[in-house]
Amino acid sequence: MAAMDLSLQQLRGFVAVAEELHYGRAAQRLNLTQPPLTRQIQGLERTLDVRLFDRTGRGVRLTAAGGVFLEHARRVLALLEVAPEATRRAADGTTGTLRLAFTAIGAYAVLADFLTMVGKRTPGVTAELTELVSPAQFEALANLEIDLGLVRPPIPAQFESLLVHSEDLVLAVPASHPLALGDGAVSLVDVTDDYIGYSPEGSQYLHDICAAMIGMDRYAVSQLASQVPTMLALVRAGLGCALIPRSIMAMGVEGVRYRELDAADAHSVTLHACWSPDNPNPALQRLAESLRLDPRLTT
Amino acid sequence: MAAMDLSLQQLRGFVAVAEELHYGRAAQRLNLTQPPLTRQIQGLERTLDVRLFDRTGRGVRLTAAGGVFLEHARRVLALLEVAPEATRRAADGTTGTLRLAFTAIGAYAVLADFLTMVGKRTPGVTAELTELVSPAQFEALANLEIDLGLVRPPIPAQFESLLVHSEDLVLAVPASHPLALGDGAVSLVDVTDDYIGYSPEGSQYLHDICAAMIGMDRYAVSQLASQVPTMLALVRAGLGCALIPRSIMAMGVEGVRYRELDAADAHSVTLHACWSPDNPNPALQRLAESLRLDPRLTT
DNA sequence: TGGACCGATACCGTGCTTGCATGGCCGCCA
DNA sequence: TGGCGGCCATGCAAGCACGGTATCGGTCCA
């Protein structure tokens, strides 16, 4: 009994006939002759086992079922209509999704501004955010699990990258600490207490820099943390001082004071946007292209 | 160059390959061999001018555009999937729309109950309501502009109908009227005032009945209205009495009292559901079939 | 480096769909 | 009321698109 299924030709034919209520005109509209149209509708009616038109000798009239099927057919054709354009836009990166990772510390400094910049350069692209430490980001970038990372150096040579932010470190001290009072720059040699250190796994870059600044002997003795809020909580509890990226100062924490470091001790830390040139995501390619042409991050 | 457009075969092929990420398995799933699938995808890519898969030698991988197109293809196929069933349901009246008309007066008495009854007999069918006087309903029924009417007699022979409601008339009098006080039955001969009459156009049936009950001489002299609320407002204003279907008593109006009529004067008025047997609306046919089998309106 | 796997291509056969011509039915009009 | 025109349905032959078989070419793995 012909369990044949619907074809788009049938749908288009049906919609044309339903709108014209006249096989001849509908056929003309479809650049067709009338007999094929008749057979298309017949096939449709046989497949659906439903009469779609009342043949009244004088033209045709939609049945109630025909009206329902008309709505469905129109929706199918409308969806089919927009699919190619949507696909092309996804292919050239006009629309799409950017899977973006950031370090816990990086988020505080630049994530919001970076997202704004991405939104301006590639409108229509949405971002999916994940927090990952830098080494995990490099692995995820290589596996195409993310498209873009906000990472600390060093950056493996296989990736393309752009300096996003550079800032120096400041000293966070407990409010009860002698150094909490002054407001000029302090030298690291004035700090006699322990330090709250960065975890060498979670924040290798900051760990290494701080270790170099202070010396491993004193740096290693205290708590290790990688989340900045955790570190500030430990500072506040009086367990020691900490070296913190300047941007974190925006985060006021009761019981914690910040001091500038002497120019001799200051050391800047950087954050980089980083991506794989091999990544096939068109949205990323479009953003990368834009960044190559104009690497400025403002505006 | 082939500005060829999409085919459902291509869509199904694409979805299968996108889900299996393997031409051979996808072909197997579609009861096909692999070469046609290759050509379908190639045709798709040519039509869209977009690469949908990355061929990596070892299997294939969806591109970002391919992922977008996959969603569209799935939606199209899903819509197409449900269309036949929805159409069949519309054809047998399981779903559909019933265009229902009612008289202004009929609405107060029985419309809600009637709709409840329709909802029980033909669940899935929705009602579209219009208010029309009975003659207009007959015309609309004949023109297939409505499917079902709630009308007053007489009903033209071409229609099928069912008694929906029968009730007698009661007398509405102004609160200031002498008759407003007692609570037994009154006789029409006790009414010495004018009557608020029904419009012979808007409410021909009630007009005729009342005219017969009272006599044209006294009935014709007063205000004519067809909307019951209007009539009650006129009664309340002391312009006269009115004969009102009993069900309207449920509508309490300040300043209006109701009195029973003597059995000798009581006259019942009826309301009928009415439809055209030729109406092709399957929802109506299903309801009519149900009413023929069991004309009781309760439950 | 040879074998296995996988997608692409070449070629051929078949079956669907189209167009042309015509039939059948209904409504209109003289 | 009979002829005519409009409209949908049908018969038939031709074209073409799609599927299957066989084979190629490239990649990965042992």
PDB file of N, CA and C in Angstrom, chain B residues 140-229:
ATOM      1  N   ALA B 140     -24.827  31.848   8.397  1.00  0.00           N
ATOM      2  CA  ALA B 140     -23.411  31.478   8.571  1.00  0.00           C
ATOM      3  C   ALA B 140     -23.225  29.964   8.504  1.00  0.00           C
ATOM      4  N   LEU B 141     -24.191  29.224   9.021  1.00  0.00           N
ATOM      5  CA  LEU B 141     -24.117  27.765   8.944  1.00  0.00           C
ATOM      6  C   LEU B 141     -24.167  27.308   7.488  1.00  0.00           C
ATOM      7  N   ALA B 142     -25.053  27.931   6.717  1.00  0.00           N
ATOM      8  CA  ALA B 142     -25.191  27.535   5.311  1.00  0.00           C
ATOM      9  C   ALA B 142     -23.927  27.879   4.532  1.00  0.00           C
ATOM     10  N   ASN B 143     -23.279  28.996   4.870  1.00  0.00           N
ATOM     11  CA  ASN B 143     -22.070  29.417   4.163  1.00  0.00           C
ATOM     12  C   ASN B 143     -20.808  28.765   4.716  1.00  0.00           C
ATOM     13  N   LEU B 144     -20.988  27.883   5.660  1.00  0.00           N
ATOM     14  CA  LEU B 144     -19.851  27.211   6.297  1.00  0.00           C
ATOM     15  C   LEU B 144     -18.920  28.200   7.000  1.00  0.00           C
ATOM     16  N   GLU B 145     -19.502  29.331   7.427  1.00  0.00           N
ATOM     17  CA  GLU B 145     -18.674  30.273   8.173  1.00  0.00           C
ATOM     18  C   GLU B 145     -18.619  29.898   9.652  1.00  0.00           C
ATOM     19  N   ILE B 146     -19.622  29.201  10.119  1.00  0.00           N
ATOM     20  CA  ILE B 146     -19.564  28.611  11.451  1.00  0.00           C
ATOM     21  C   ILE B 146     -19.944  27.136  11.331  1.00  0.00           C
ATOM     22  N   ASP B 147     -19.617  26.363  12.351  1.00  0.00           N
ATOM     23  CA  ASP B 147     -19.898  24.934  12.301  1.00  0.00           C
ATOM     24  C   ASP B 147     -21.119  24.556  13.134  1.00  0.00           C
ATOM     25  N   LEU B 148     -21.360  25.337  14.155  1.00  0.00           N
ATOM     26  CA  LEU B 148     -22.410  24.956  15.092  1.00  0.00           C
ATOM     27  C   LEU B 148     -23.023  26.228  15.651  1.00  0.00           C
ATOM     28  N   GLY B 149     -24.379  26.226  15.776  1.00  0.00           N
ATOM     29  CA  GLY B 149     -25.041  27.400  16.341  1.00  0.00           C
ATOM     30  C   GLY B 149     -25.900  27.016  17.521  1.00  0.00           C
ATOM     31  N   LEU B 150     -26.039  27.940  18.423  1.00  0.00           N
ATOM     32  CA  LEU B 150     -27.025  27.770  19.497  1.00  0.00           C
ATOM     33  C   LEU B 150     -28.157  28.736  19.191  1.00  0.00           C
ATOM     34  N   VAL B 151     -29.251  28.215  18.696  1.00  0.00           N
ATOM     35  CA  VAL B 151     -30.279  29.060  18.089  1.00  0.00           C
ATOM     36  C   VAL B 151     -31.645  28.856  18.743  1.00  0.00           C
ATOM     37  N   ARG B 152     -32.481  29.834  18.475  1.00  0.00           N
ATOM     38  CA  ARG B 152     -33.902  29.725  18.826  1.00  0.00           C
ATOM     39  C   ARG B 152     -34.661  29.202  17.610  1.00  0.00           C
ATOM     40  N   PRO B 153     -35.784  28.508  17.819  1.00  0.00           N
ATOM     41  CA  PRO B 153     -36.607  28.078  16.698  1.00  0.00           C
ATOM     42  C   PRO B 153     -37.174  29.296  15.963  1.00  0.00           C
ATOM     43  N   PRO B 154     -37.734  29.119  14.769  1.00  0.00           N
ATOM     44  CA  PRO B 154     -37.819  27.846  14.046  1.00  0.00           C
ATOM     45  C   PRO B 154     -36.523  27.554  13.295  1.00  0.00           C
ATOM     46  N   ILE B 155     -36.248  26.275  13.152  1.00  0.00           N
ATOM     47  CA  ILE B 155     -34.999  25.854  12.519  1.00  0.00           C
ATOM     48  C   ILE B 155     -35.273  25.382  11.107  1.00  0.00           C
ATOM     49  N   PRO B 156     -34.614  25.966  10.111  1.00  0.00           N
ATOM     50  CA  PRO B 156     -34.837  25.537   8.725  1.00  0.00           C
ATOM     51  C   PRO B 156     -34.584  24.052   8.571  1.00  0.00           C
ATOM     52  N   ALA B 157     -35.316  23.424   7.675  1.00  0.00           N
ATOM     53  CA  ALA B 157     -35.285  21.965   7.552  1.00  0.00           C
ATOM     54  C   ALA B 157     -33.937  21.441   7.098  1.00  0.00           C
ATOM     55  N   GLN B 158     -33.165  22.264   6.416  1.00  0.00           N
ATOM     56  CA  GLN B 158     -31.881  21.772   5.895  1.00  0.00           C
ATOM     57  C   GLN B 158     -30.879  21.428   6.991  1.00  0.00           C
ATOM     58  N   PHE B 159     -31.146  21.885   8.202  1.00  0.00           N
ATOM     59  CA  PHE B 159     -30.174  21.673   9.274  1.00  0.00           C
ATOM     60  C   PHE B 159     -30.573  20.526  10.187  1.00  0.00           C
ATOM     61  N   GLU B 160     -29.589  19.984  10.834  1.00  0.00           N
ATOM     62  CA  GLU B 160     -29.811  19.005  11.885  1.00  0.00           C
ATOM     63  C   GLU B 160     -29.744  19.761  13.210  1.00  0.00           C
ATOM     64  N   SER B 161     -30.515  19.323  14.206  1.00  0.00           N
ATOM     65  CA  SER B 161     -30.513  20.078  15.453  1.00  0.00           C
ATOM     66  C   SER B 161     -30.828  19.196  16.640  1.00  0.00           C
ATOM     67  N   LEU B 162     -30.624  19.739  17.797  1.00  0.00           N
ATOM     68  CA  LEU B 162     -30.835  19.012  19.045  1.00  0.00           C
ATOM     69  C   LEU B 162     -31.284  20.010  20.108  1.00  0.00           C
ATOM     70  N   LEU B 163     -32.370  19.662  20.805  1.00  0.00           N
ATOM     71  CA  LEU B 163     -32.854  20.528  21.876  1.00  0.00           C
ATOM     72  C   LEU B 163     -31.801  20.567  22.984  1.00  0.00           C
ATOM     73  N   VAL B 164     -31.380  21.758  23.307  1.00  0.00           N
ATOM     74  CA  VAL B 164     -30.337  21.896  24.303  1.00  0.00           C
ATOM     75  C   VAL B 164     -30.912  22.337  25.646  1.00  0.00           C
ATOM     76  N   HIS B 165     -31.916  23.174  25.583  1.00  0.00           N
ATOM     77  CA  HIS B 165     -32.389  23.768  26.822  1.00  0.00           C
ATOM     78  C   HIS B 165     -33.820  24.239  26.624  1.00  0.00           C
ATOM     79  N   SER B 166     -34.627  24.007  27.638  1.00  0.00           N
ATOM     80  CA  SER B 166     -35.997  24.513  27.607  1.00  0.00           C
ATOM     81  C   SER B 166     -36.302  25.119  28.971  1.00  0.00           C
ATOM     82  N   GLU B 167     -36.911  26.245  28.950  1.00  0.00           N
ATOM     83  CA  GLU B 167     -37.213  26.908  30.231  1.00  0.00           C
ATOM     84  C   GLU B 167     -38.420  27.802  30.010  1.00  0.00           C
ATOM     85  N   ASP B 168     -39.071  28.178  31.103  1.00  0.00           N
ATOM     86  CA  ASP B 168     -40.207  29.085  30.914  1.00  0.00           C
ATOM     87  C   ASP B 168     -39.770  30.514  31.185  1.00  0.00           C
ATOM     88  N   LEU B 169     -40.707  31.389  30.953  1.00  0.00           N
ATOM     89  CA  LEU B 169     -40.408  32.805  31.122  1.00  0.00           C
ATOM     90  C   LEU B 169     -40.877  33.272  32.495  1.00  0.00           C
ATOM     91  N   VAL B 170     -40.181  34.212  33.040  1.00  0.00           N
ATOM     92  CA  VAL B 170     -40.611  34.830  34.299  1.00  0.00           C
ATOM     93  C   VAL B 170     -40.738  36.330  34.061  1.00  0.00           C
ATOM     94  N   LEU B 171     -41.358  36.973  35.018  1.00  0.00           N
ATOM     95  CA  LEU B 171     -41.612  38.412  34.862  1.00  0.00           C
ATOM     96  C   LEU B 171     -40.581  39.192  35.669  1.00  0.00           C
ATOM     97  N   ALA B 172     -39.928  40.124  34.996  1.00  0.00           N
ATOM     98  CA  ALA B 172     -39.011  41.019  35.704  1.00  0.00           C
ATOM     99  C   ALA B 172     -39.704  42.354  35.914  1.00  0.00           C
ATOM    100  N   VAL B 173     -39.730  42.800  37.165  1.00  0.00           N
ATOM    101  CA  VAL B 173     -40.427  44.070  37.469  1.00  0.00           C
ATOM    102  C   VAL B 173     -39.471  44.986  38.227  1.00  0.00           C
ATOM    103  N   PRO B 174     -39.674  46.279  38.091  1.00  0.00           N
ATOM    104  CA  PRO B 174     -38.854  47.215  38.883  1.00  0.00           C
ATOM    105  C   PRO B 174     -39.123  47.022  40.372  1.00  0.00           C
ATOM    106  N   ALA B 175     -38.114  47.239  41.209  1.00  0.00           N
ATOM    107  CA  ALA B 175     -38.279  47.069  42.656  1.00  0.00           C
ATOM    108  C   ALA B 175     -39.349  47.999  43.189  1.00  0.00           C
ATOM    109  N   SER B 176     -39.571  49.117  42.516  1.00  0.00           N
ATOM    110  CA  SER B 176     -40.561  50.092  42.987  1.00  0.00           C
ATOM    111  C   SER B 176     -41.981  49.727  42.562  1.00  0.00           C
ATOM    112  N   HIS B 177     -42.116  48.665  41.822  1.00  0.00           N
ATOM    113  CA  HIS B 177     -43.406  48.295  41.238  1.00  0.00           C
ATOM    114  C   HIS B 177     -44.260  47.577  42.281  1.00  0.00           C
ATOM    115  N   PRO B 178     -45.552  47.756  42.227  1.00  0.00           N
ATOM    116  CA  PRO B 178     -46.425  47.067  43.199  1.00  0.00           C
ATOM    117  C   PRO B 178     -46.224  45.557  43.169  1.00  0.00           C
ATOM    118  N   LEU B 179     -46.001  44.992  42.003  1.00  0.00           N
ATOM    119  CA  LEU B 179     -45.862  43.547  41.891  1.00  0.00           C
ATOM    120  C   LEU B 179     -44.546  43.047  42.470  1.00  0.00           C
ATOM    121  N   ALA B 180     -43.642  43.974  42.803  1.00  0.00           N
ATOM    122  CA  ALA B 180     -42.328  43.552  43.288  1.00  0.00           C
ATOM    123  C   ALA B 180     -42.401  42.917  44.656  1.00  0.00           C
ATOM    124  N   LEU B 181     -43.501  43.107  45.357  1.00  0.00           N
ATOM    125  CA  LEU B 181     -43.541  42.693  46.757  1.00  0.00           C
ATOM    126  C   LEU B 181     -43.907  41.222  46.948  1.00  0.00           C
ATOM    127  N   GLY B 182     -45.008  40.759  46.426  1.00  0.00           N
ATOM    128  CA  GLY B 182     -45.445  39.386  46.690  1.00  0.00           C
ATOM    129  C   GLY B 182     -44.427  38.363  46.230  1.00  0.00           C
ATOM    130  N   ASP B 183     -44.698  37.087  46.517  1.00  0.00           N
ATOM    131  CA  ASP B 183     -43.760  36.081  46.026  1.00  0.00           C
ATOM    132  C   ASP B 183     -44.438  34.863  45.427  1.00  0.00           C
ATOM    133  N   GLY B 184     -45.747  34.920  45.245  1.00  0.00           N
ATOM    134  CA  GLY B 184     -46.429  33.830  44.549  1.00  0.00           C
ATOM    135  C   GLY B 184     -46.384  34.062  43.055  1.00  0.00           C
ATOM    136  N   ALA B 185     -47.195  33.289  42.337  1.00  0.00           N
ATOM    137  CA  ALA B 185     -47.261  33.458  40.895  1.00  0.00           C
ATOM    138  C   ALA B 185     -48.205  34.602  40.564  1.00  0.00           C
ATOM    139  N   VAL B 186     -47.861  35.281  39.492  1.00  0.00           N
ATOM    140  CA  VAL B 186     -48.729  36.378  39.049  1.00  0.00           C
ATOM    141  C   VAL B 186     -49.281  36.028  37.678  1.00  0.00           C
ATOM    142  N   SER B 187     -50.373  36.701  37.350  1.00  0.00           N
ATOM    143  CA  SER B 187     -50.970  36.498  36.045  1.00  0.00           C
ATOM    144  C   SER B 187     -50.657  37.706  35.171  1.00  0.00           C
ATOM    145  N   LEU B 188     -50.554  37.470  33.903  1.00  0.00           N
ATOM    146  CA  LEU B 188     -50.206  38.567  32.995  1.00  0.00           C
ATOM    147  C   LEU B 188     -51.251  39.676  33.024  1.00  0.00           C
ATOM    148  N   VAL B 189     -52.475  39.289  33.367  1.00  0.00           N
ATOM    149  CA  VAL B 189     -53.526  40.316  33.376  1.00  0.00           C
ATOM    150  C   VAL B 189     -53.306  41.293  34.527  1.00  0.00           C
ATOM    151  N   ASP B 190     -52.495  40.908  35.521  1.00  0.00           N
ATOM    152  CA  ASP B 190     -52.216  41.833  36.622  1.00  0.00           C
ATOM    153  C   ASP B 190     -51.224  42.920  36.223  1.00  0.00           C
ATOM    154  N   VAL B 191     -50.580  42.717  35.104  1.00  0.00           N
ATOM    155  CA  VAL B 191     -49.561  43.686  34.689  1.00  0.00           C
ATOM    156  C   VAL B 191     -50.232  44.772  33.868  1.00  0.00           C
ATOM    157  N   THR B 192     -50.257  45.940  34.456  1.00  0.00           N
ATOM    158  CA  THR B 192     -50.950  47.032  33.783  1.00  0.00           C
ATOM    159  C   THR B 192     -49.988  47.955  33.072  1.00  0.00           C
ATOM    160  N   ASP B 193     -48.702  47.803  33.351  1.00  0.00           N
ATOM    161  CA  ASP B 193     -47.714  48.707  32.761  1.00  0.00           C
ATOM    162  C   ASP B 193     -47.352  48.270  31.346  1.00  0.00           C
ATOM    163  N   ASP B 194     -46.455  49.055  30.796  1.00  0.00           N
ATOM    164  CA  ASP B 194     -45.875  48.688  29.515  1.00  0.00           C
ATOM    165  C   ASP B 194     -44.858  47.564  29.716  1.00  0.00           C
ATOM    166  N   TYR B 195     -44.526  46.946  28.620  1.00  0.00           N
ATOM    167  CA  TYR B 195     -43.480  45.921  28.628  1.00  0.00           C
ATOM    168  C   TYR B 195     -42.236  46.440  27.894  1.00  0.00           C
ATOM    169  N   ILE B 196     -41.115  45.976  28.375  1.00  0.00           N
ATOM    170  CA  ILE B 196     -39.894  46.122  27.576  1.00  0.00           C
ATOM    171  C   ILE B 196     -39.878  44.941  26.624  1.00  0.00           C
ATOM    172  N   GLY B 197     -39.901  45.212  25.348  1.00  0.00           N
ATOM    173  CA  GLY B 197     -40.057  44.112  24.409  1.00  0.00           C
ATOM    174  C   GLY B 197     -38.761  43.717  23.737  1.00  0.00           C
ATOM    175  N   TYR B 198     -38.775  42.492  23.190  1.00  0.00           N
ATOM    176  CA  TYR B 198     -37.615  42.019  22.411  1.00  0.00           C
ATOM    177  C   TYR B 198     -37.685  42.603  21.016  1.00  0.00           C
ATOM    178  N   SER B 199     -36.522  42.900  20.482  1.00  0.00           N
ATOM    179  CA  SER B 199     -36.461  43.391  19.103  1.00  0.00           C
ATOM    180  C   SER B 199     -36.894  42.293  18.143  1.00  0.00           C
ATOM    181  N   PRO B 200     -37.794  42.559  17.234  1.00  0.00           N
ATOM    182  CA  PRO B 200     -38.212  41.526  16.279  1.00  0.00           C
ATOM    183  C   PRO B 200     -37.071  41.117  15.332  1.00  0.00           C
ATOM    184  N   GLU B 201     -36.063  41.961  15.190  1.00  0.00           N
ATOM    185  CA  GLU B 201     -34.925  41.547  14.351  1.00  0.00           C
ATOM    186  C   GLU B 201     -33.911  40.748  15.179  1.00  0.00           C
ATOM    187  N   GLY B 202     -33.501  41.340  16.267  1.00  0.00           N
ATOM    188  CA  GLY B 202     -32.425  40.707  17.041  1.00  0.00           C
ATOM    189  C   GLY B 202     -32.888  39.450  17.756  1.00  0.00           C
ATOM    190  N   SER B 203     -34.129  39.419  18.205  1.00  0.00           N
ATOM    191  CA  SER B 203     -34.606  38.269  18.977  1.00  0.00           C
ATOM    192  C   SER B 203     -36.017  37.910  18.519  1.00  0.00           C
ATOM    193  N   GLN B 204     -36.087  37.519  17.285  1.00  0.00           N
ATOM    194  CA  GLN B 204     -37.398  37.310  16.688  1.00  0.00           C
ATOM    195  C   GLN B 204     -38.244  36.294  17.445  1.00  0.00           C
ATOM    196  N   TYR B 205     -37.595  35.229  17.845  1.00  0.00           N
ATOM    197  CA  TYR B 205     -38.318  34.147  18.500  1.00  0.00           C
ATOM    198  C   TYR B 205     -38.974  34.636  19.789  1.00  0.00           C
ATOM    199  N   LEU B 206     -38.224  35.275  20.642  1.00  0.00           N
ATOM    200  CA  LEU B 206     -38.773  35.747  21.903  1.00  0.00           C
ATOM    201  C   LEU B 206     -39.775  36.865  21.666  1.00  0.00           C
ATOM    202  N   HIS B 207     -39.478  37.672  20.678  1.00  0.00           N
ATOM    203  CA  HIS B 207     -40.429  38.724  20.339  1.00  0.00           C
ATOM    204  C   HIS B 207     -41.787  38.128  19.985  1.00  0.00           C
ATOM    205  N   ASP B 208     -41.744  37.137  19.117  1.00  0.00           N
ATOM    206  CA  ASP B 208     -43.007  36.554  18.668  1.00  0.00           C
ATOM    207  C   ASP B 208     -43.749  35.885  19.816  1.00  0.00           C
ATOM    208  N   ILE B 209     -43.024  35.157  20.620  1.00  0.00           N
ATOM    209  CA  ILE B 209     -43.668  34.464  21.737  1.00  0.00           C
ATOM    210  C   ILE B 209     -44.292  35.471  22.703  1.00  0.00           C
ATOM    211  N   CYS B 210     -43.542  36.487  23.025  1.00  0.00           N
ATOM    212  CA  CYS B 210     -44.057  37.470  23.977  1.00  0.00           C
ATOM    213  C   CYS B 210     -45.252  38.221  23.393  1.00  0.00           C
ATOM    214  N   ALA B 211     -45.131  38.529  22.106  1.00  0.00           N
ATOM    215  CA  ALA B 211     -46.240  39.229  21.465  1.00  0.00           C
ATOM    216  C   ALA B 211     -47.492  38.376  21.530  1.00  0.00           C
ATOM    217  N   ALA B 212     -47.316  37.064  21.324  1.00  0.00           N
ATOM    218  CA  ALA B 212     -48.477  36.178  21.388  1.00  0.00           C
ATOM    219  C   ALA B 212     -49.021  36.101  22.808  1.00  0.00           C
ATOM    220  N   MET B 213     -48.125  36.109  23.788  1.00  0.00           N
ATOM    221  CA  MET B 213     -48.557  35.972  25.172  1.00  0.00           C
ATOM    222  C   MET B 213     -49.334  37.206  25.632  1.00  0.00           C
ATOM    223  N   ILE B 214     -48.874  38.335  25.198  1.00  0.00           N
ATOM    224  CA  ILE B 214     -49.404  39.576  25.755  1.00  0.00           C
ATOM    225  C   ILE B 214     -50.396  40.237  24.827  1.00  0.00           C
ATOM    226  N   GLY B 215     -50.193  40.075  23.564  1.00  0.00           N
ATOM    227  CA  GLY B 215     -51.000  40.809  22.597  1.00  0.00           C
ATOM    228  C   GLY B 215     -50.194  41.962  22.033  1.00  0.00           C
ATOM    229  N   MET B 216     -50.235  42.090  20.742  1.00  0.00           N
ATOM    230  CA  MET B 216     -49.396  43.063  20.079  1.00  0.00           C
ATOM    231  C   MET B 216     -49.655  44.491  20.535  1.00  0.00           C
ATOM    232  N   ASP B 217     -50.926  44.768  20.839  1.00  0.00           N
ATOM    233  CA  ASP B 217     -51.289  46.154  21.156  1.00  0.00           C
ATOM    234  C   ASP B 217     -50.484  46.691  22.334  1.00  0.00           C
ATOM    235  N   ARG B 218     -50.396  45.925  23.382  1.00  0.00           N
ATOM    236  CA  ARG B 218     -49.691  46.441  24.550  1.00  0.00           C
ATOM    237  C   ARG B 218     -48.187  46.202  24.442  1.00  0.00           C
ATOM    238  N   TYR B 219     -47.830  45.153  23.701  1.00  0.00           N
ATOM    239  CA  TYR B 219     -46.418  44.780  23.669  1.00  0.00           C
ATOM    240  C   TYR B 219     -45.590  45.765  22.867  1.00  0.00           C
ATOM    241  N   ALA B 220     -46.210  46.325  21.859  1.00  0.00           N
ATOM    242  CA  ALA B 220     -45.420  47.091  20.907  1.00  0.00           C
ATOM    243  C   ALA B 220     -45.108  48.504  21.356  1.00  0.00           C
ATOM    244  N   VAL B 221     -45.764  48.934  22.384  1.00  0.00           N
ATOM    245  CA  VAL B 221     -45.671  50.365  22.689  1.00  0.00           C
ATOM    246  C   VAL B 221     -44.343  50.781  23.339  1.00  0.00           C
ATOM    247  N   SER B 222     -43.668  49.839  23.958  1.00  0.00           N
ATOM    248  CA  SER B 222     -42.541  50.249  24.782  1.00  0.00           C
ATOM    249  C   SER B 222     -41.203  50.105  24.056  1.00  0.00           C
ATOM    250  N   GLN B 223     -40.147  50.211  24.839  1.00  0.00           N
ATOM    251  CA  GLN B 223     -38.781  50.080  24.322  1.00  0.00           C
ATOM    252  C   GLN B 223     -38.573  48.676  23.732  1.00  0.00           C
ATOM    253  N   LEU B 224     -37.730  48.640  22.737  1.00  0.00           N
ATOM    254  CA  LEU B 224     -37.333  47.351  22.206  1.00  0.00           C
ATOM    255  C   LEU B 224     -35.837  47.168  22.442  1.00  0.00           C
ATOM    256  N   ALA B 225     -35.501  46.029  22.921  1.00  0.00           N
ATOM    257  CA  ALA B 225     -34.082  45.745  23.134  1.00  0.00           C
ATOM    258  C   ALA B 225     -33.841  44.300  22.763  1.00  0.00           C
ATOM    259  N   SER B 226     -32.625  43.938  22.552  1.00  0.00           N
ATOM    260  CA  SER B 226     -32.385  42.526  22.315  1.00  0.00           C
ATOM    261  C   SER B 226     -31.377  41.967  23.314  1.00  0.00           C
ATOM    262  N   GLN B 227     -30.579  42.805  23.866  1.00  0.00           N
ATOM    263  CA  GLN B 227     -29.637  42.340  24.866  1.00  0.00           C
ATOM    264  C   GLN B 227     -30.317  42.303  26.223  1.00  0.00           C
ATOM    265  N   VAL B 228     -30.268  41.156  26.861  1.00  0.00           N
ATOM    266  CA  VAL B 228     -30.932  41.031  28.152  1.00  0.00           C
ATOM    267  C   VAL B 228     -30.434  42.038  29.185  1.00  0.00           C
ATOM    268  N   PRO B 229     -29.139  42.269  29.299  1.00  0.00           N
ATOM    269  CA  PRO B 229     -28.712  43.268  30.292  1.00  0.00           C
ATOM    270  C   PRO B 229     -29.338  44.631  30.029  1.00  0.00           C
TER     271      PRO B 229
END
